[in-house]
Amino acid sequence: MSRNPLLLPLGGMIAGLCAAHHLAFELPAPVVWLALAGAGAALFLRSRVPFTLLLALFFFAWGTVALKPFLTPDLSPEHVVNRLSPEPVIVEGVIDSRPEGSAGGERIFLQAERLITGDASLAASGRVLLYVKDGRGTFCTGDRIRFAARLRRPENYGLPGEFDYRRHLAYRSVFVTASVPRADRIVLMREGVDFPVRRWFDLLAARLGTFISDRFPREGGVLRALLIGDRGLVPDEIADAYTRAGVNHILSISGFHVGVIGIVLYQLLFRLLALSEYCALRWNLRRLALVATLPPVVFYLFLSGAAPATVRSVVMLATFTVAMILEREVDPLNTLVLAAFSILACCPQDLFDLSFQLSFLALWGLVVLPPLMMRPFRTIGNAAVGKLLLFLAASVAATAVTLLPVAQTFHRVSLAGIVTNFLIVPLLGYGAVIAGFAALALIPLFPGAAEAPLWLAAMLVRVSDVIITAMALVPPLSLGSVSEEEMLVFYLGLTAVTVMTDEGARKMVGGIAVAVLLLFHLPADARGNGTLTATFLSLGQGESTLVTFPDGKRMLVDGGGSLYEGGMDVGERLLVPALWNLGVDRIDYVVMTHPHPDHMKGLIAVAASFPIGEFWESGEGGEGADYGRLRWLLADRGVAIRRIDSSSAPLAIGVVKVEPLWPAAKGEGESDANESSLVMRLAYGATALLLTGDIGQATEERLLADPARLRCTVLKVPHHGSRHSSSEGFLDASAPRVALISAGKHNSFGLPAVQTLQRLARRRIAVYRTDRDGTIEVVSDGRSETVRTFVQGHFH
């Protein structure tokens, strides 16, 4: 530890933060001060062991209490979270940070000042996140705005492997959200009432961004992301291509960008100072140039939004500057640890920000791994070949150490990223960033002179886009679900390789860590566990059910989806990650009950992400661009398509009998897609599961012609619990013990309907709802069923 004295404090604090974040563990505040006092007293002891242990305890205890303002905050009575109402209210507040662009709209963070309901005006406090679904306003930090909306607590869907968005917002001190359909629904009350410094930087960034977009509309989105940190105007297809090619990091201003700019400024200032004989004779030019580099870099930090990765780079640059002034040797790893500790001491919640993790991990890998990787090539005499190999080793190192965190978040990694980074980093990371930064400096004073370097940056972006689009065609490597246990093994292995000095021991520990990680991803036993499991996934107002048969085969019934055009891609954002987390690597049967978007659209991402055995649909088929896209994907992958209706013979999947009950044979069904939903009964021993799609009472009446076929123990309630479904006769005939309703939280349709819930309650049927219980799992051994709900990251 003498070589890296800050590793212990940083490690202790990270352990404490992780204990609070993952385990809700918190030590009493007095323990923090007692541990600090004990560490101070232990300084007078001859042995260093008590001091080391007490110091580790102090930072661990500090970490456990540091997240309390975010996880268990003590909010005032005036806080907006204590004044929530089911009815819309008028909110007035001041924007406290730069609005963030999103797909088609933007996100605005504001400090609430006042709530107006009817004739009452109440003082309010607290931070609110306002979603603007369509359009971007001209609002800026410090503006007082007013809008009408419903205020709600952020909530997660309740899905396995789901990104914890509620906690993500809590770490930004947001406990209430609101939304408006369009930017013109927001009223500007007064400009610039607060936050003058932030406002000045944000107005300058907006001016620079407008100049870039006006001159180069095609490349403007990428240039704005590269130069001023505004990713809101990057087209979705371009952002997706960058992600699939493994270079999405280049679109976020990071320590790399700041490092490149810092080096260029340093070299430029050093050469300018060297032209002066007076300066050369009186001062240390390298020290002076480094000190002079710091102010413009700090200025750029605030101009670009002060992301954690950028702060890290500036802290490291400041550390190097101070060390040079004091004529002290600087160790890169100690400097990196100091930067991480400085950020976490001020903003402990940043530990759980992906950009923070990837930034520090990438630089950690660059510091630790390339020297090990280059040792076999120490005898190469050609300097150019040596530099090329070092650059490749750096690319491999950065990719390797960020592979698992990327896989845990996105469930896939791009191996093409090693090659793509090798090509794109020089073009965009060096060329476009340097040329663009030169243009930024010229725009406010000499806009005409800025166009030449900006044109060069735009051309480099255009060339890069061509390369990235081609590399994006390389299929990504799917790692499925990456567990917390895997991440722990990864971090412990990387730490051990860092602190060990013996090369043989480092290789052995690294090899053991890799072997253990590979064991996590051994192929699962495909024979099944002898139970029938139906997992009703919580996808908002959409609907999707994963059935796992006793022999291990899987069936996915519907895929959820946004009800409205341009809504969130439920399949890509929610369904596919949840299936990966559940261990799904292949789906034997994909069933579409009917082609409405809240049942069908999510299947597009499923078809693009998983091998599929067969695709089942009713004879009614579908129409529209989304259905056409789904059918094209199925045909491209050679998936067999089977049309199913009531005339289809029952199918046996292992010991489970799958009996299609509806729609009627072609030509006899309803014209309404809901009433033509595919209805199936799955029977396994004493258990029967009835899947009903969105049928209404008209179809229920027809099915009652043979009521014995409707008998079940578990009912998927038709049409999200609509009052026009689940008739008295249908419920009497089916007579389930358990009823499952798929509905979105706070949905505008008022589902499930009160009438439906009353009909179920009168029959004493146990009701489970995805809007209330999250994802629901029903497990049957053929004799009885067990129901579990997904609460706080686990099934209970």
Coordinates of N, CA and C in Angstrom, one line a residue, residues 649-764:
A649 N -55.2 -28.7 -34.7 CA -55.2 -29.8 -33.8 C -54.4 -29.4 -32.5
P650 N -54.7 -29.9 -31.4 CA -53.9 -29.6 -30.2 C -52.5 -30.1 -30.4
L651 N -51.5 -29.3 -29.8 CA -50.1 -29.6 -30.0 C -49.6 -30.1 -28.6
A652 N -48.6 -31.0 -28.7 CA -48.0 -31.5 -27.5 C -46.5 -30.9 -27.4
I653 N -46.2 -30.2 -26.4 CA -44.9 -29.7 -26.2 C -44.4 -30.4 -24.9
G654 N -43.7 -31.5 -25.1 CA -43.3 -32.3 -24.0 C -44.6 -32.9 -23.4
V655 N -44.8 -32.8 -22.1 CA -46.0 -33.3 -21.5 C -47.1 -32.3 -21.4
V656 N -46.9 -31.1 -21.9 CA -47.9 -30.1 -21.9 C -48.8 -30.1 -23.2
K657 N -50.1 -30.0 -23.0 CA -51.0 -30.0 -24.1 C -51.4 -28.5 -24.4
V658 N -51.1 -28.1 -25.6 CA -51.5 -26.7 -26.0 C -52.7 -26.8 -27.0
E659 N -53.8 -26.3 -26.6 CA -55.0 -26.4 -27.3 C -55.5 -25.0 -27.8
P660 N -55.5 -24.8 -29.1 CA -56.0 -23.5 -29.6 C -57.6 -23.5 -29.6
L661 N -58.1 -22.4 -29.0 CA -59.6 -22.3 -28.9 C -60.2 -21.3 -29.8
W662 N -59.4 -20.3 -30.2 CA -60.0 -19.2 -31.0 C -58.8 -18.5 -31.7
P663 N -59.0 -17.9 -32.8 CA -60.3 -17.6 -33.5 C -60.8 -18.8 -34.3
A664 N -62.1 -18.6 -34.7 CA -62.7 -19.7 -35.5 C -61.9 -19.8 -36.8
A665 N -62.2 -20.9 -37.5 CA -61.6 -21.1 -38.8 C -61.7 -19.9 -39.7
K666 N -60.8 -19.7 -40.6 CA -60.8 -18.5 -41.4 C -62.1 -18.3 -42.2
G667 N -62.6 -17.1 -42.1 CA -63.8 -16.7 -42.7 C -65.0 -16.7 -41.8
E668 N -64.8 -17.3 -40.6 CA -65.9 -17.3 -39.6 C -65.6 -16.4 -38.4
G669 N -64.5 -15.7 -38.4 CA -64.1 -14.9 -37.2 C -64.7 -13.5 -37.3
E670 N -64.3 -12.8 -36.3 CA -64.7 -11.4 -36.2 C -63.8 -10.5 -37.0
S671 N -64.3 -9.4 -37.5 CA -63.5 -8.4 -38.2 C -62.6 -7.6 -37.3
D672 N -63.0 -7.5 -36.0 CA -62.2 -6.7 -35.0 C -61.0 -7.5 -34.6
A673 N -59.8 -6.9 -34.6 CA -58.6 -7.6 -34.2 C -58.6 -8.1 -32.8
N674 N -59.2 -7.4 -31.9 CA -59.2 -7.8 -30.5 C -60.1 -9.1 -30.4
E675 N -61.2 -9.1 -31.0 CA -62.1 -10.3 -31.0 C -61.6 -11.5 -31.7
S676 N -60.6 -11.2 -32.6 CA -59.9 -12.3 -33.3 C -58.6 -12.8 -32.6
S677 N -58.4 -12.4 -31.4 CA -57.2 -12.7 -30.7 C -57.1 -14.3 -30.6
L678 N -55.8 -14.7 -30.6 CA -55.6 -16.1 -30.5 C -55.7 -16.5 -29.0
V679 N -56.6 -17.5 -28.7 CA -56.9 -17.9 -27.4 C -56.3 -19.4 -27.3
M680 N -55.5 -19.6 -26.2 CA -54.9 -21.0 -26.1 C -55.1 -21.4 -24.6
R681 N -55.2 -22.7 -24.5 CA -55.3 -23.4 -23.2 C -54.1 -24.3 -23.0
L682 N -53.3 -24.1 -22.0 CA -52.1 -25.0 -21.8 C -52.4 -25.8 -20.6
A683 N -52.4 -27.2 -20.7 CA -52.7 -28.1 -19.7 C -51.5 -28.9 -19.3
Y684 N -51.2 -28.9 -18.0 CA -50.1 -29.7 -17.4 C -50.6 -30.3 -16.1
G685 N -50.9 -31.6 -16.1 CA -51.4 -32.2 -14.9 C -52.7 -31.6 -14.5
A686 N -52.8 -31.2 -13.2 CA -53.9 -30.5 -12.6 C -54.0 -29.0 -12.9
T687 N -52.9 -28.5 -13.6 CA -52.8 -27.1 -13.9 C -53.3 -26.8 -15.3
A688 N -54.1 -25.8 -15.5 CA -54.5 -25.3 -16.8 C -54.4 -23.8 -16.9
L689 N -53.7 -23.3 -17.9 CA -53.4 -21.9 -18.1 C -54.2 -21.4 -19.3
L690 N -55.1 -20.4 -19.1 CA -55.9 -19.9 -20.2 C -55.3 -18.5 -20.6
L691 N -54.8 -18.4 -21.9 CA -54.3 -17.2 -22.4 C -55.3 -16.6 -23.4
T692 N -55.7 -15.4 -23.2 CA -56.9 -14.9 -23.9 C -56.7 -13.7 -24.8
G693 N -55.5 -13.1 -24.9 CA -55.3 -12.0 -25.7 C -56.2 -10.8 -25.3
D694 N -56.9 -10.2 -26.3 CA -57.7 -9.0 -26.0 C -59.2 -9.3 -26.3
I695 N -59.7 -10.5 -26.2 CA -61.0 -10.8 -26.6 C -62.0 -10.0 -25.7
G696 N -63.2 -9.8 -26.2 CA -64.3 -9.1 -25.5 C -65.4 -10.1 -25.2
Q697 N -66.5 -9.6 -24.7 CA -67.6 -10.4 -24.4 C -68.3 -11.1 -25.5
A698 N -68.2 -10.5 -26.8 CA -68.7 -11.2 -27.9 C -68.0 -12.5 -28.2
T699 N -66.7 -12.5 -28.1 CA -66.0 -13.8 -28.3 C -66.2 -14.7 -27.1
E700 N -66.2 -14.1 -25.9 CA -66.5 -15.0 -24.8 C -67.8 -15.8 -24.9
E701 N -68.8 -15.1 -25.4 CA -70.1 -15.8 -25.6 C -70.0 -17.0 -26.6
R702 N -69.2 -16.8 -27.6 CA -69.0 -17.9 -28.6 C -68.2 -19.0 -27.9
L703 N -67.2 -18.7 -27.1 CA -66.4 -19.7 -26.5 C -67.3 -20.5 -25.5
L704 N -68.3 -19.9 -25.0 CA -69.2 -20.6 -24.0 C -70.0 -21.7 -24.6
A705 N -70.0 -21.8 -25.9 CA -70.6 -22.9 -26.6 C -70.1 -24.3 -26.1
D706 N -68.8 -24.3 -25.7 CA -68.2 -25.5 -25.1 C -67.5 -25.1 -23.8
P707 N -68.2 -24.8 -22.8 CA -67.6 -24.3 -21.5 C -66.5 -25.1 -20.9
A708 N -66.6 -26.5 -21.1 CA -65.6 -27.3 -20.5 C -64.2 -27.0 -20.9
R709 N -64.0 -26.5 -22.2 CA -62.7 -26.2 -22.7 C -62.1 -25.0 -22.0
L710 N -63.0 -24.2 -21.4 CA -62.5 -22.9 -20.8 C -62.0 -23.2 -19.3
R711 N -62.3 -24.4 -18.8 CA -61.9 -24.6 -17.4 C -60.4 -24.4 -17.2
C712 N -60.0 -23.7 -16.2 CA -58.6 -23.4 -15.9 C -58.3 -23.1 -14.5
T713 N -57.1 -23.2 -14.1 CA -56.7 -22.8 -12.7 C -56.0 -21.4 -12.7
V714 N -55.5 -21.0 -13.8 CA -54.8 -19.7 -14.0 C -55.4 -19.0 -15.2
L715 N -55.9 -17.8 -15.0 CA -56.5 -17.1 -16.1 C -55.7 -15.8 -16.4
K716 N -55.3 -15.6 -17.7 CA -54.8 -14.3 -18.1 C -56.0 -13.5 -18.4
V717 N -56.4 -12.6 -17.6 CA -57.7 -11.8 -17.8 C -57.7 -11.1 -19.1
P718 N -58.7 -11.2 -19.9 CA -58.8 -10.6 -21.3 C -58.7 -9.1 -21.2
H719 N -58.0 -8.6 -22.3 CA -58.0 -7.1 -22.6 C -57.7 -6.2 -21.4
H720 N -56.6 -6.6 -20.7 CA -56.1 -5.8 -19.6 C -57.1 -5.5 -18.5
G721 N -58.1 -6.3 -18.4 CA -59.1 -6.1 -17.3 C -60.2 -5.1 -17.7
S722 N -60.5 -5.0 -19.0 CA -61.5 -4.1 -19.5 C -62.9 -4.6 -19.0
R723 N -63.8 -3.6 -18.8 CA -65.1 -3.9 -18.3 C -66.0 -4.6 -19.4
H724 N -65.5 -4.6 -20.6 CA -66.2 -5.2 -21.7 C -65.7 -6.6 -21.9
S725 N -64.9 -7.1 -21.0 CA -64.4 -8.5 -21.1 C -64.7 -9.2 -19.7
S726 N -64.3 -10.4 -19.6 CA -64.5 -11.2 -18.3 C -65.9 -11.1 -17.8
S727 N -66.8 -11.5 -18.6 CA -68.2 -11.6 -18.3 C -68.5 -12.6 -17.2
E728 N -69.7 -12.4 -16.6 CA -70.1 -13.3 -15.5 C -70.0 -14.8 -15.9
G729 N -70.6 -15.1 -17.1 CA -70.6 -16.4 -17.6 C -69.2 -17.0 -17.9
F730 N -68.4 -16.1 -18.5 CA -67.0 -16.5 -18.8 C -66.2 -16.9 -17.6
L731 N -66.4 -16.1 -16.5 CA -65.6 -16.4 -15.3 C -66.2 -17.6 -14.6
D732 N -67.5 -17.8 -14.7 CA -68.1 -19.0 -14.1 C -67.6 -20.3 -14.8
A733 N -67.5 -20.2 -16.1 CA -67.1 -21.4 -16.9 C -65.6 -21.7 -16.7
S734 N -64.8 -20.6 -16.7 CA -63.3 -20.8 -16.5 C -62.9 -21.2 -15.1
A735 N -63.6 -20.5 -14.1 CA -63.4 -20.8 -12.7 C -62.0 -20.9 -12.3
P736 N -61.2 -19.9 -12.5 CA -59.8 -20.0 -12.1 C -59.6 -19.7 -10.6
R737 N -58.5 -20.2 -10.1 CA -58.1 -19.9 -8.7 C -57.3 -18.6 -8.7
V738 N -56.5 -18.3 -9.8 CA -55.7 -17.2 -9.9 C -56.0 -16.4 -11.2
A739 N -56.1 -15.1 -11.1 CA -56.3 -14.3 -12.3 C -55.1 -13.3 -12.4
L740 N -54.6 -13.1 -13.6 CA -53.5 -12.2 -13.8 C -53.9 -11.1 -14.8
I741 N -53.6 -9.9 -14.4 CA -54.0 -8.7 -15.3 C -52.8 -8.0 -15.7
S742 N -52.6 -7.7 -17.0 CA -51.5 -6.9 -17.5 C -52.0 -5.5 -17.8
A743 N -51.5 -4.5 -17.1 CA -51.9 -3.1 -17.3 C -50.8 -2.2 -16.9
G744 N -50.7 -1.0 -17.5 CA -49.7 -0.1 -17.2 C -50.1 0.8 -15.9
K745 N -49.0 1.2 -15.2 CA -49.3 2.0 -14.0 C -49.9 3.4 -14.4
H746 N -50.9 3.8 -13.8 CA -51.5 5.1 -14.0 C -51.9 5.3 -15.5
N747 N -52.4 4.2 -16.1 CA -52.7 4.3 -17.5 C -54.0 5.1 -17.7
S748 N -54.1 5.7 -18.9 CA -55.2 6.7 -19.1 C -56.5 6.0 -19.4
F749 N -56.5 4.7 -19.5 CA -57.7 3.9 -19.9 C -58.5 3.5 -18.6
G750 N -57.9 3.7 -17.5 CA -58.6 3.3 -16.2 C -58.6 1.8 -16.1
L751 N -57.6 1.1 -16.6 CA -57.6 -0.3 -16.5 C -56.7 -0.8 -15.4
P752 N -57.0 -1.9 -14.7 CA -58.2 -2.7 -14.9 C -59.5 -2.0 -14.4
A753 N -60.6 -2.3 -15.0 CA -61.9 -1.6 -14.7 C -62.4 -2.1 -13.3
V754 N -63.0 -1.2 -12.6 CA -63.6 -1.5 -11.3 C -64.6 -2.6 -11.4
Q755 N -65.4 -2.7 -12.5 CA -66.4 -3.7 -12.7 C -65.8 -5.1 -12.8
T756 N -64.6 -5.2 -13.5 CA -64.0 -6.4 -13.7 C -63.4 -6.9 -12.4
L757 N -62.8 -6.0 -11.6 CA -62.2 -6.4 -10.3 C -63.3 -6.8 -9.4
Q758 N -64.5 -6.2 -9.4 CA -65.6 -6.6 -8.6 C -66.1 -8.0 -8.9
R759 N -66.1 -8.3 -10.2 CA -66.6 -9.6 -10.7 C -65.6 -10.7 -10.2
L760 N -64.3 -10.4 -10.2 CA -63.3 -11.4 -9.8 C -63.4 -11.5 -8.2
A761 N -63.6 -10.4 -7.5 CA -63.6 -10.4 -6.1 C -64.8 -11.2 -5.6
R762 N -65.9 -11.1 -6.2 CA -67.1 -11.9 -5.8 C -66.9 -13.4 -5.9
R763 N -66.0 -13.8 -6.7 CA -65.7 -15.2 -6.9 C -64.5 -15.6 -6.1
R764 N -64.0 -14.7 -5.3 CA -62.8 -15.0 -4.5 C -61.6 -15.5 -5.2

